[in-house]
Amino acid sequence: MMKRKLALFLSAAMIAAALSGCGGGSSETTAAATESQTEAAAGETTAAVADTEGSDRYLVWRLYQEPKQWDPTNNSESVSDAIVKQLFEGLTVSTADGFKPGIAESWDVSEDGKTYTFHLRQDAKWSDGDPVTAKDFEYSWRRICDPSFASEALQTMTDYVQGAQEYFDGTGSYDDIKATAIDDYTFEVVLKNVTPFFPQLVANDVYLPVKQDVVEAAGEGWEKKPETCVSNGPFMLEEYQVGSHMLFKKNPNYYDADAVSIPGIKAVIITDDNTAYQAYQAGEIDVMDHLPSEQIPQIVAEDPNVIVSADTGAQFLNFNVDKAPFDNVHVRKAVTYAIDRKQLVEQVLKDGSVPASGFIAPTCETTEGGSFRTMEDDGYPAEEYGINPRQANVEAAQQELAEAGYPGGEGFPSVELTYANSDKNKKTCEAIQQMLEENLGITVTLRAEESNVFTSTKNNGNYQMATGGWTNSPYDASGLIKLFYSQNGNNTPQWRWKEYIGAPHDTTLNPGNQAFDEAFDKAMASQGTARDDAWREAEAALMADMPVAPLYYPSFTALVNQDQVENVELTTSNSFMFKQAVIIQ
Amino acid sequence: MIRYIIKRVISAIITIWFIMTLTFILMKAIPGDPFSSEKMADPVIIENIKAKYGLDKPLIEQYGKYLYDYAHGDFGISYMKKGLTTNDIISSGFPYSLRIGIWASVLVLVLGIFFGIIAALRQNKIIDRVLMILATLGATIPSFVFATGFLFVFSKILGWVPSFGVDNWKGYIGPVIVSALFSLAYVVRLMRTSTLDVLNQDYIRTARAKGLPEWKVMGKHVMRNAILPVVTYIGPMFAALITGSFVVEKVFGIPGIGNLFTNSILNRDYTLIMGITVFFAVILVICILVVDILYVLIDPRIKYQ
Amino acid sequence: MNDESMKISSELWEPLEPEAKDAEKIERPSLTFFQDGWRRLKANKVAMVSMIIIAVITIGAIVIPWFWPYTYKAQNLDLANIPAVMDTYPLENGKNIYVTPQYTVVVMDSKGNLEGLAESGRKDMIGKKNYFSVDGLEICVDYSLYSEATKEYKSLEKKVDETGMVKVSDAQYLVDYFAQNGGGAEEISLTEASNILENKMTRVKVTCGGEELTEQVRLRNHTYLLGTDGLGRDLFIRIVYGARISLTVGFFAAFINFVVGVFYGAIAGYIGGELDNIMMRVIDILDSIPMTLYVILIMVVVGPGLVSIILALGLTFWVKMARIVRGQVLTLKQQEFVKAAVVTGADTKRIIIKHLIPNMMGPIMVNIAMQIPSAIFNEAFLSFVGLGISAPMASWGTLCNDALAGIYVYPYQMVFPAIAISVTILTFNLFSDGLRDAFDPKQRK
């Protein structure tokens, strides 16, 4: 009898121990459990209410991965970019056709084009009721340059704002960063170069303000707790459940709160594309991007709610120009020419991407609003730099390979192609592997890495060939092409003609990069058509040395359930704005 | 008895210490670090961040701090999920996995033992054959196939369960069944085999011969002895079920700890990996400990020294 | 004492009948443990069939790639995602066409030998029509039906009354559906309307030179036995290659389990005491560190691929077996036959090999049977998170995972490898059941 009681007690203890985890976490865990249970119950009642009243529910928005953070001053991912833009509002705001004034009502530009004076609206408030002032912008912008804060968004300041790089390097002082609050509602910025698109640039996530007192009091992670996540945009954080969802509710202190008609947004994190699509079909999700790749053609054909839009950017193959055999420009060209880009886009990706003929995407605008690419009737760009987007240039490829000393692929070593692990990348690389084998007779092996590891592999030059991609805003080519500037840490092909302190491993110098750097500097310092010409010159320098092989210009596909929501805005950089969204059902 | 328990607890603590040390060494040996996202490559920044997390200190110092903090229940902060502690993350993901795990375990034990005994009592009859075929099939269907199929039928076609998440109880049905499947198949087979073994023993014949009613024979003699192999299995099984499955949580869209853990490994989130590994280890060690003690209590043949 | 009288005369000796010579001989041949087991295994039909299937799969995995016309990595991007059995439309010129779920057209002859994609013409995105030409014949694929039907269904949803019934005449697609399939109810439930919309109705209208093609012929894919995957590779040969990988992993796991797990567990259990305690704690430690961690570490040393997976399995996979064997030994060693062996002076090695292991064959076999699938699943999981074998080589796990993305459009890509996994594991299970019955001394008759 004793024994049986003890056994009973022990099994109870086992469950209790498992419930409480270890250490001091016991009360916490149980609390969390009960809390989410009550929430689940609450969620059911809201759902029931939503059924009867219709428009009172939250808009459901799918996030394809969990954001690391959404502190605007420390941002580096696209998924958090979208979140930041719902919570915060910058000097200007991105829209479907470009941008419009935000917290800044108007701005003046000095005659030399380098000094911008923003006049802030006086009715803007933080979600805790305090006014939004120029001081908030001054604090946020300077915070990014703080070496001890180590912001991941550093380059967005040091590239443009005078004094930012100096302060970060320790050669200049905090007060010399030329982003200054003249008074409470006047914010002045002095730029390094003339930057005509600057007002548009400041709508981006990293230029949005944070509130000094809460940020400093709460420390890192302030944006993850509803009580400390004070924001100035249309929505504010209501709840965050790691790995599960976020709730954003309407910010009553937002200056334009009358324009916000939905009570809030429920951002659910669903990593599996198929699961998310099922949920969309069942009406459980209103807005989603990252559609299941195999089903895109069918969705595009059948679902009127689908959005297909071009991303401003390119997907490409990196060649490690410091490692044999890709230290030979002929080898690089051979591989570049041997790829059939039309097949890749139409038979493998099938998502509306466009085969590439150069690095700068067709959607990237020249200063007059034109395109850097000439498009032909079939919607694909014209042949350029020897790259035919419609087929592989097998003859030229074999000729280049022969010139490199490997006629017919003879004696060519087996090379490795590294990619970030995903279904889409895997298929792409398998197809490229086959094309190179068929057209050049060379052996390629594949290696998959998880994206974080892959990034460091690429930045450190520990690869032979690797996939790559880069997207940016459409209004200036600098955002795209800066990747290959010698003084850029993301110069993944290690294509540098002079050493860069951020890449101490790259000691093999590539003189071809000098012409690029010069053209880049020239472009940054000029305006109008001279600027466009300099970008073309830079691209020509890039393609002459071919450290990367452009593959295709990616497309953005998304679903917005128009039977349930209306007025969901998609900005020119393909991110959603829910401020004006309306729920119908 | 008390001495036995004390001895086992001490050895459990030593085991946990070993696991912590081994995890620490493994973490330091793995290449790639969490500070390498797309737009950040400046070495000065990386140095600063490393300093912030104490990664610039000598290893032995890092190890000392690690042991000290863990002993005080502080599992450190996550590198990747900025501003969240490992404790936050565990307490956010674990309840989901725990709930699924407990229900799955209940399902496994109740159905497994019941069907196992039925199959044994009706050995080689139709019901036995059917149960064995089902149990064998259960162990042969990969969980991602089963999970996807489940969603297809019950969510897409019939609309009975939500297509993702666990906002209400219906969301738990799929994950519980899919998690339980493999273990259930195993327990049914295990229970059947051991029941057959016991039924052949002399003491059962004796019990029947002395005229005990059948339910008493089953309850008191057969069950108690036949359940022993299952009890050994319960510990690791329970630990495995409540620590979540990556596949199940991914397909059903559940923010459980199995999903968080696999992602933390793939993202090289050192502190989170160490924290969750140790947390899992503690659960496993406790489960095994409890089962060992239960075993001694139930099995009259094993003596504790 | 007369020696003579002690002498037995030779006449008294009489030769035995030849048969009587064998009177003392044991009738049954003396069999070793394994011969005896084999004899009884042979009598078990299910186990023998399973064994034959395993042998066929194994030999097939080795032999088929030698003569099969395709390799596991040869792609034909034009013929991607073609199933094994297709509903095709026959044309006047003897060709058959198959409309893919993406509304492109694949041409084949009347037997099912694929000839390639039809030449693509105009694409009318607004009218939802794709035009193709096949040997001069103009083919039009009209896929607007589904979108139209969806709109009609949406309006049905609004009209539905409390009973949940809708009028068939309210939606053209329902009228068409019932006209085609007969059985015209006036009212049906909304769920049924949705079911017809999603799963039952015809989604495309194919016309050739203006005339609608109605007749459909079901053809088997003669070019690719089980169809092709997303890159136009032969699914059958990929499954065969997958068998190589998965079986290697499975057999290796079984081997490690048997060699390391059984002996480790037996030694720990038999010797007991402090050694047992230490050995079991080592197991606890090894077991509580997840395999993904080991694999990442091993991959750094030996590179990604099959070897890392096998090493990682080798490191962790015997643990469960060792626990079970130890538990068994703890009970068995108290029993008389072990004590008897000890008394007769058998050493530890002999007791473990000759006495303990044969008596634990049941649980050992069950465990191995369960561990082989588990190993195959583990390999699938590791490949799933990118730590497995490198593309384009495939295992059953990677095949299933690749198919997962398109499961709702191309279910056959998942079904075939899943069947391969299930059949293999099923036969392993049945075979090991047979082994257990044959080798368990407790079940000897």
Short mmCIF file of N, CA and C in Angstrom, two decimals, chain A residues 276-389:
data_model
loop_
_atom_site.label_atom_id
_atom_site.label_comp_id
_atom_site.label_asym_id
_atom_site.label_seq_id
_atom_site.Cartn_x
_atom_site.Cartn_y
_atom_site.Cartn_z
N ALA A 276 0.55 27.96 -44.75
CA ALA A 276 0.03 29.32 -44.83
C ALA A 276 -0.97 29.44 -45.96
N TYR A 277 -0.67 28.81 -47.09
CA TYR A 277 -1.58 28.90 -48.22
C TYR A 277 -2.91 28.21 -47.91
N GLN A 278 -2.83 27.08 -47.22
CA GLN A 278 -4.06 26.40 -46.80
C GLN A 278 -4.89 27.32 -45.93
N ALA A 279 -4.22 28.00 -45.01
CA ALA A 279 -4.93 28.89 -44.10
C ALA A 279 -5.55 30.04 -44.88
N TYR A 280 -4.84 30.52 -45.88
CA TYR A 280 -5.40 31.59 -46.72
C TYR A 280 -6.66 31.09 -47.43
N GLN A 281 -6.57 29.88 -47.97
CA GLN A 281 -7.72 29.34 -48.70
C GLN A 281 -8.91 29.13 -47.80
N ALA A 282 -8.61 28.79 -46.53
CA ALA A 282 -9.71 28.57 -45.60
C ALA A 282 -10.23 29.90 -45.06
N GLY A 283 -9.65 31.02 -45.52
CA GLY A 283 -10.12 32.33 -45.06
C GLY A 283 -9.57 32.73 -43.72
N GLU A 284 -8.58 31.98 -43.21
CA GLU A 284 -8.03 32.31 -41.89
C GLU A 284 -6.96 33.38 -41.96
N ILE A 285 -6.44 33.63 -43.16
CA ILE A 285 -5.40 34.64 -43.34
C ILE A 285 -5.84 35.61 -44.43
N ASP A 286 -5.65 36.90 -44.18
CA ASP A 286 -6.06 37.89 -45.17
C ASP A 286 -4.95 38.24 -46.14
N VAL A 287 -3.73 38.37 -45.63
CA VAL A 287 -2.63 38.85 -46.45
C VAL A 287 -1.42 37.94 -46.25
N MET A 288 -0.82 37.49 -47.33
CA MET A 288 0.39 36.70 -47.19
C MET A 288 1.31 36.92 -48.39
N ASP A 289 2.62 36.81 -48.15
CA ASP A 289 3.54 36.70 -49.28
C ASP A 289 4.32 35.40 -49.11
N HIS A 290 5.34 35.16 -49.93
CA HIS A 290 6.04 33.87 -49.94
C HIS A 290 5.07 32.73 -50.20
N LEU A 291 4.55 32.67 -51.40
CA LEU A 291 3.61 31.61 -51.75
C LEU A 291 4.37 30.31 -51.97
N PRO A 292 3.67 29.16 -51.82
CA PRO A 292 4.35 27.89 -52.06
C PRO A 292 4.82 27.81 -53.51
N SER A 293 6.10 27.65 -53.72
CA SER A 293 6.68 27.89 -55.04
C SER A 293 6.09 26.98 -56.11
N GLU A 294 5.80 25.72 -55.77
CA GLU A 294 5.27 24.80 -56.78
C GLU A 294 3.89 25.20 -57.25
N GLN A 295 3.18 25.96 -56.44
CA GLN A 295 1.79 26.24 -56.79
C GLN A 295 1.60 27.62 -57.40
N ILE A 296 2.69 28.39 -57.49
CA ILE A 296 2.54 29.77 -57.97
C ILE A 296 1.87 29.86 -59.35
N PRO A 297 2.28 29.05 -60.36
CA PRO A 297 1.64 29.20 -61.67
C PRO A 297 0.14 28.99 -61.60
N GLN A 298 -0.27 28.02 -60.81
CA GLN A 298 -1.69 27.73 -60.68
C GLN A 298 -2.41 28.86 -59.95
N ILE A 299 -1.78 29.35 -58.88
CA ILE A 299 -2.40 30.44 -58.13
C ILE A 299 -2.54 31.67 -59.03
N VAL A 300 -1.49 31.95 -59.78
CA VAL A 300 -1.52 33.11 -60.66
C VAL A 300 -2.63 32.96 -61.70
N ALA A 301 -2.82 31.75 -62.20
CA ALA A 301 -3.83 31.53 -63.22
C ALA A 301 -5.24 31.61 -62.66
N GLU A 302 -5.41 31.15 -61.43
CA GLU A 302 -6.77 30.96 -60.94
C GLU A 302 -7.26 31.98 -59.94
N ASP A 303 -6.34 32.53 -59.15
CA ASP A 303 -6.80 33.35 -58.04
C ASP A 303 -6.73 34.83 -58.41
N PRO A 304 -7.87 35.51 -58.46
CA PRO A 304 -7.84 36.93 -58.83
C PRO A 304 -7.16 37.79 -57.76
N ASN A 305 -6.95 37.25 -56.56
CA ASN A 305 -6.38 38.04 -55.50
C ASN A 305 -4.86 38.11 -55.53
N VAL A 306 -4.27 37.43 -56.48
CA VAL A 306 -2.81 37.34 -56.45
C VAL A 306 -2.18 38.64 -56.92
N ILE A 307 -1.04 38.97 -56.32
CA ILE A 307 -0.28 40.15 -56.74
C ILE A 307 1.07 39.66 -57.23
N VAL A 308 1.41 40.00 -58.46
CA VAL A 308 2.74 39.68 -58.96
C VAL A 308 3.39 41.00 -59.32
N SER A 309 4.52 41.27 -58.70
CA SER A 309 5.15 42.56 -58.93
C SER A 309 6.66 42.34 -58.98
N ALA A 310 7.33 43.16 -59.78
CA ALA A 310 8.77 42.96 -59.91
C ALA A 310 9.49 43.52 -58.69
N ASP A 311 10.46 42.80 -58.21
CA ASP A 311 11.33 43.30 -57.14
C ASP A 311 12.47 44.04 -57.82
N THR A 312 12.93 45.14 -57.21
CA THR A 312 14.07 45.82 -57.78
C THR A 312 15.32 45.17 -57.22
N GLY A 313 15.88 44.29 -58.01
CA GLY A 313 17.06 43.59 -57.52
C GLY A 313 17.43 42.48 -58.47
N ALA A 314 18.47 41.77 -58.13
CA ALA A 314 18.91 40.70 -59.00
C ALA A 314 19.33 39.49 -58.16
N GLN A 315 19.14 38.32 -58.75
CA GLN A 315 19.70 37.10 -58.20
C GLN A 315 20.88 36.75 -59.09
N PHE A 316 21.97 36.33 -58.48
CA PHE A 316 23.17 36.12 -59.28
C PHE A 316 24.02 35.00 -58.68
N LEU A 317 25.04 34.61 -59.45
CA LEU A 317 26.01 33.65 -58.95
C LEU A 317 27.26 34.43 -58.57
N ASN A 318 27.75 34.22 -57.36
CA ASN A 318 29.03 34.82 -56.97
C ASN A 318 30.15 33.90 -57.42
N PHE A 319 31.20 34.49 -58.01
CA PHE A 319 32.43 33.72 -58.21
C PHE A 319 33.44 34.25 -57.22
N ASN A 320 34.12 33.39 -56.55
CA ASN A 320 35.17 33.87 -55.66
C ASN A 320 36.39 34.18 -56.53
N VAL A 321 36.59 35.48 -56.79
CA VAL A 321 37.62 35.87 -57.76
C VAL A 321 39.04 35.66 -57.22
N ASP A 322 39.15 35.29 -55.94
CA ASP A 322 40.48 35.06 -55.38
C ASP A 322 40.87 33.58 -55.41
N LYS A 323 39.94 32.73 -55.81
CA LYS A 323 40.23 31.30 -55.74
C LYS A 323 40.18 30.66 -57.11
N ALA A 324 41.13 29.80 -57.36
CA ALA A 324 41.13 29.05 -58.62
C ALA A 324 39.92 28.12 -58.63
N PRO A 325 39.31 27.85 -59.76
CA PRO A 325 39.65 28.36 -61.10
C PRO A 325 38.97 29.69 -61.43
N PHE A 326 38.23 30.25 -60.46
CA PHE A 326 37.45 31.44 -60.80
C PHE A 326 38.26 32.73 -60.70
N ASP A 327 39.57 32.61 -60.45
CA ASP A 327 40.41 33.80 -60.52
C ASP A 327 40.70 34.15 -61.99
N ASN A 328 40.25 33.30 -62.89
CA ASN A 328 40.43 33.52 -64.31
C ASN A 328 39.14 34.07 -64.92
N VAL A 329 39.24 35.28 -65.50
CA VAL A 329 38.02 35.93 -66.00
C VAL A 329 37.35 35.11 -67.10
N HIS A 330 38.13 34.34 -67.84
CA HIS A 330 37.53 33.53 -68.91
C HIS A 330 36.66 32.42 -68.35
N VAL A 331 37.08 31.87 -67.25
CA VAL A 331 36.27 30.83 -66.61
C VAL A 331 34.95 31.44 -66.15
N ARG A 332 35.07 32.62 -65.53
CA ARG A 332 33.85 33.28 -65.05
C ARG A 332 32.89 33.55 -66.21
N LYS A 333 33.47 34.02 -67.31
CA LYS A 333 32.60 34.33 -68.46
C LYS A 333 32.00 33.05 -69.04
N ALA A 334 32.80 32.01 -69.10
CA ALA A 334 32.30 30.74 -69.64
C ALA A 334 31.06 30.30 -68.87
N VAL A 335 31.16 30.34 -67.53
CA VAL A 335 30.01 29.92 -66.71
C VAL A 335 28.83 30.85 -66.94
N THR A 336 29.11 32.15 -66.98
CA THR A 336 28.03 33.13 -67.16
C THR A 336 27.27 32.86 -68.46
N TYR A 337 28.00 32.58 -69.54
CA TYR A 337 27.35 32.39 -70.83
C TYR A 337 26.65 31.04 -70.94
N ALA A 338 27.07 30.08 -70.14
CA ALA A 338 26.57 28.71 -70.33
C ALA A 338 25.21 28.47 -69.68
N ILE A 339 24.70 29.48 -69.00
CA ILE A 339 23.43 29.28 -68.29
C ILE A 339 22.25 29.70 -69.16
N ASP A 340 21.25 28.83 -69.22
CA ASP A 340 20.04 29.15 -69.97
C ASP A 340 19.05 29.79 -69.01
N ARG A 341 19.00 31.13 -69.06
CA ARG A 341 18.21 31.86 -68.06
C ARG A 341 16.71 31.74 -68.29
N LYS A 342 16.31 31.61 -69.56
CA LYS A 342 14.88 31.51 -69.84
C LYS A 342 14.32 30.20 -69.28
N GLN A 343 15.07 29.13 -69.51
CA GLN A 343 14.67 27.83 -68.95
C GLN A 343 14.54 27.90 -67.45
N LEU A 344 15.53 28.55 -66.85
CA LEU A 344 15.58 28.67 -65.39
C LEU A 344 14.33 29.35 -64.87
N VAL A 345 13.96 30.44 -65.53
CA VAL A 345 12.84 31.24 -65.06
C VAL A 345 11.50 30.56 -65.40
N GLU A 346 11.40 30.02 -66.61
CA GLU A 346 10.10 29.51 -67.04
C GLU A 346 9.83 28.08 -66.62
N GLN A 347 10.88 27.28 -66.54
CA GLN A 347 10.64 25.87 -66.21
C GLN A 347 10.99 25.51 -64.78
N VAL A 348 11.84 26.28 -64.15
CA VAL A 348 12.22 25.93 -62.78
C VAL A 348 11.52 26.84 -61.78
N LEU A 349 11.64 28.15 -61.93
CA LEU A 349 11.07 29.06 -60.94
C LEU A 349 9.58 29.26 -61.15
N LYS A 350 9.19 29.53 -62.38
CA LYS A 350 7.77 29.67 -62.75
C LYS A 350 7.02 30.69 -61.90
N ASP A 351 7.70 31.71 -61.44
CA ASP A 351 7.02 32.66 -60.55
C ASP A 351 6.99 34.07 -61.12
N GLY A 352 7.22 34.20 -62.43
CA GLY A 352 7.16 35.53 -63.01
C GLY A 352 8.46 36.30 -62.94
N SER A 353 9.54 35.67 -62.51
CA SER A 353 10.84 36.34 -62.53
C SER A 353 11.26 36.58 -63.98
N VAL A 354 12.19 37.51 -64.16
CA VAL A 354 12.62 37.88 -65.50
C VAL A 354 14.10 37.53 -65.67
N PRO A 355 14.46 36.84 -66.76
CA PRO A 355 15.86 36.49 -66.96
C PRO A 355 16.72 37.76 -67.09
N ALA A 356 17.93 37.70 -66.58
CA ALA A 356 18.75 38.90 -66.50
C ALA A 356 19.73 38.99 -67.66
N SER A 357 20.09 40.24 -68.00
CA SER A 357 21.18 40.42 -68.96
C SER A 357 22.25 41.34 -68.39
N GLY A 358 21.99 41.95 -67.25
CA GLY A 358 22.98 42.80 -66.60
C GLY A 358 22.66 42.86 -65.13
N PHE A 359 23.43 43.61 -64.35
CA PHE A 359 23.19 43.56 -62.92
C PHE A 359 22.03 44.44 -62.47
N ILE A 360 21.91 45.64 -63.05
CA ILE A 360 20.88 46.57 -62.59
C ILE A 360 19.51 46.14 -63.10
N ALA A 361 18.55 46.03 -62.18
CA ALA A 361 17.23 45.52 -62.55
C ALA A 361 16.49 46.50 -63.43
N PRO A 362 15.60 45.99 -64.30
CA PRO A 362 14.87 46.87 -65.21
C PRO A 362 13.99 47.88 -64.47
N THR A 363 13.53 47.51 -63.27
CA THR A 363 12.64 48.41 -62.54
C THR A 363 13.39 49.55 -61.86
N CYS A 364 14.71 49.46 -61.83
CA CYS A 364 15.49 50.52 -61.20
C CYS A 364 15.45 51.74 -62.12
N GLU A 365 15.11 52.90 -61.53
CA GLU A 365 14.87 54.07 -62.36
C GLU A 365 16.11 54.91 -62.59
N THR A 366 16.21 55.45 -63.80
CA THR A 366 17.22 56.47 -64.05
C THR A 366 16.68 57.78 -63.47
N THR A 367 17.51 58.82 -63.48
CA THR A 367 17.02 60.07 -62.87
C THR A 367 15.78 60.61 -63.56
N GLU A 368 15.60 60.25 -64.84
CA GLU A 368 14.40 60.72 -65.53
C GLU A 368 13.25 59.72 -65.43
N GLY A 369 13.43 58.71 -64.68
CA GLY A 369 12.35 57.74 -64.50
C GLY A 369 12.36 56.63 -65.52
N GLY A 370 13.36 56.57 -66.37
CA GLY A 370 13.45 55.48 -67.35
C GLY A 370 14.08 54.25 -66.73
N SER A 371 14.45 53.29 -67.58
CA SER A 371 15.05 52.05 -67.10
C SER A 371 16.47 51.91 -67.64
N PHE A 372 17.29 51.23 -66.90
CA PHE A 372 18.66 50.98 -67.36
C PHE A 372 18.71 49.86 -68.40
N ARG A 373 17.65 49.10 -68.51
CA ARG A 373 17.63 47.98 -69.46
C ARG A 373 16.70 48.30 -70.61
N THR A 374 16.99 47.76 -71.78
CA THR A 374 16.07 47.87 -72.90
C THR A 374 15.23 46.60 -72.90
N MET A 375 13.93 46.77 -72.81
CA MET A 375 13.08 45.57 -72.77
C MET A 375 12.52 45.29 -74.15
N GLU A 376 12.40 44.01 -74.46
CA GLU A 376 11.83 43.65 -75.76
C GLU A 376 10.38 43.20 -75.59
N ASP A 377 9.77 42.85 -76.72
CA ASP A 377 8.33 42.59 -76.70
C ASP A 377 7.92 41.46 -75.76
N ASP A 378 8.76 40.48 -75.63
CA ASP A 378 8.38 39.35 -74.78
C ASP A 378 8.54 39.68 -73.29
N GLY A 379 8.87 40.92 -72.97
CA GLY A 379 8.99 41.30 -71.57
C GLY A 379 10.35 40.98 -70.98
N TYR A 380 11.25 40.48 -71.80
CA TYR A 380 12.58 40.16 -71.31
C TYR A 380 13.56 41.21 -71.83
N PRO A 381 14.64 41.48 -71.12
CA PRO A 381 15.59 42.49 -71.58
C PRO A 381 16.37 42.02 -72.81
N ALA A 382 16.92 43.01 -73.55
CA ALA A 382 17.72 42.68 -74.73
C ALA A 382 19.07 42.12 -74.31
N GLU A 383 19.70 41.42 -75.26
CA GLU A 383 21.01 40.84 -74.98
C GLU A 383 22.02 41.95 -74.67
N GLU A 384 22.82 41.76 -73.65
CA GLU A 384 23.83 42.75 -73.29
C GLU A 384 25.02 42.03 -72.66
N TYR A 385 26.18 42.61 -72.77
CA TYR A 385 27.40 42.05 -72.19
C TYR A 385 27.59 40.58 -72.59
N GLY A 386 27.10 40.20 -73.75
CA GLY A 386 27.26 38.82 -74.19
C GLY A 386 26.29 37.85 -73.53
N ILE A 387 25.43 38.37 -72.66
CA ILE A 387 24.48 37.47 -71.99
C ILE A 387 23.16 37.53 -72.73
N ASN A 388 22.73 36.40 -73.27
CA ASN A 388 21.44 36.33 -73.92
C ASN A 388 20.44 35.78 -72.92
N PRO A 389 19.46 36.62 -72.53
CA PRO A 389 18.53 36.13 -71.50
C PRO A 389 17.63 35.01 -71.99
#
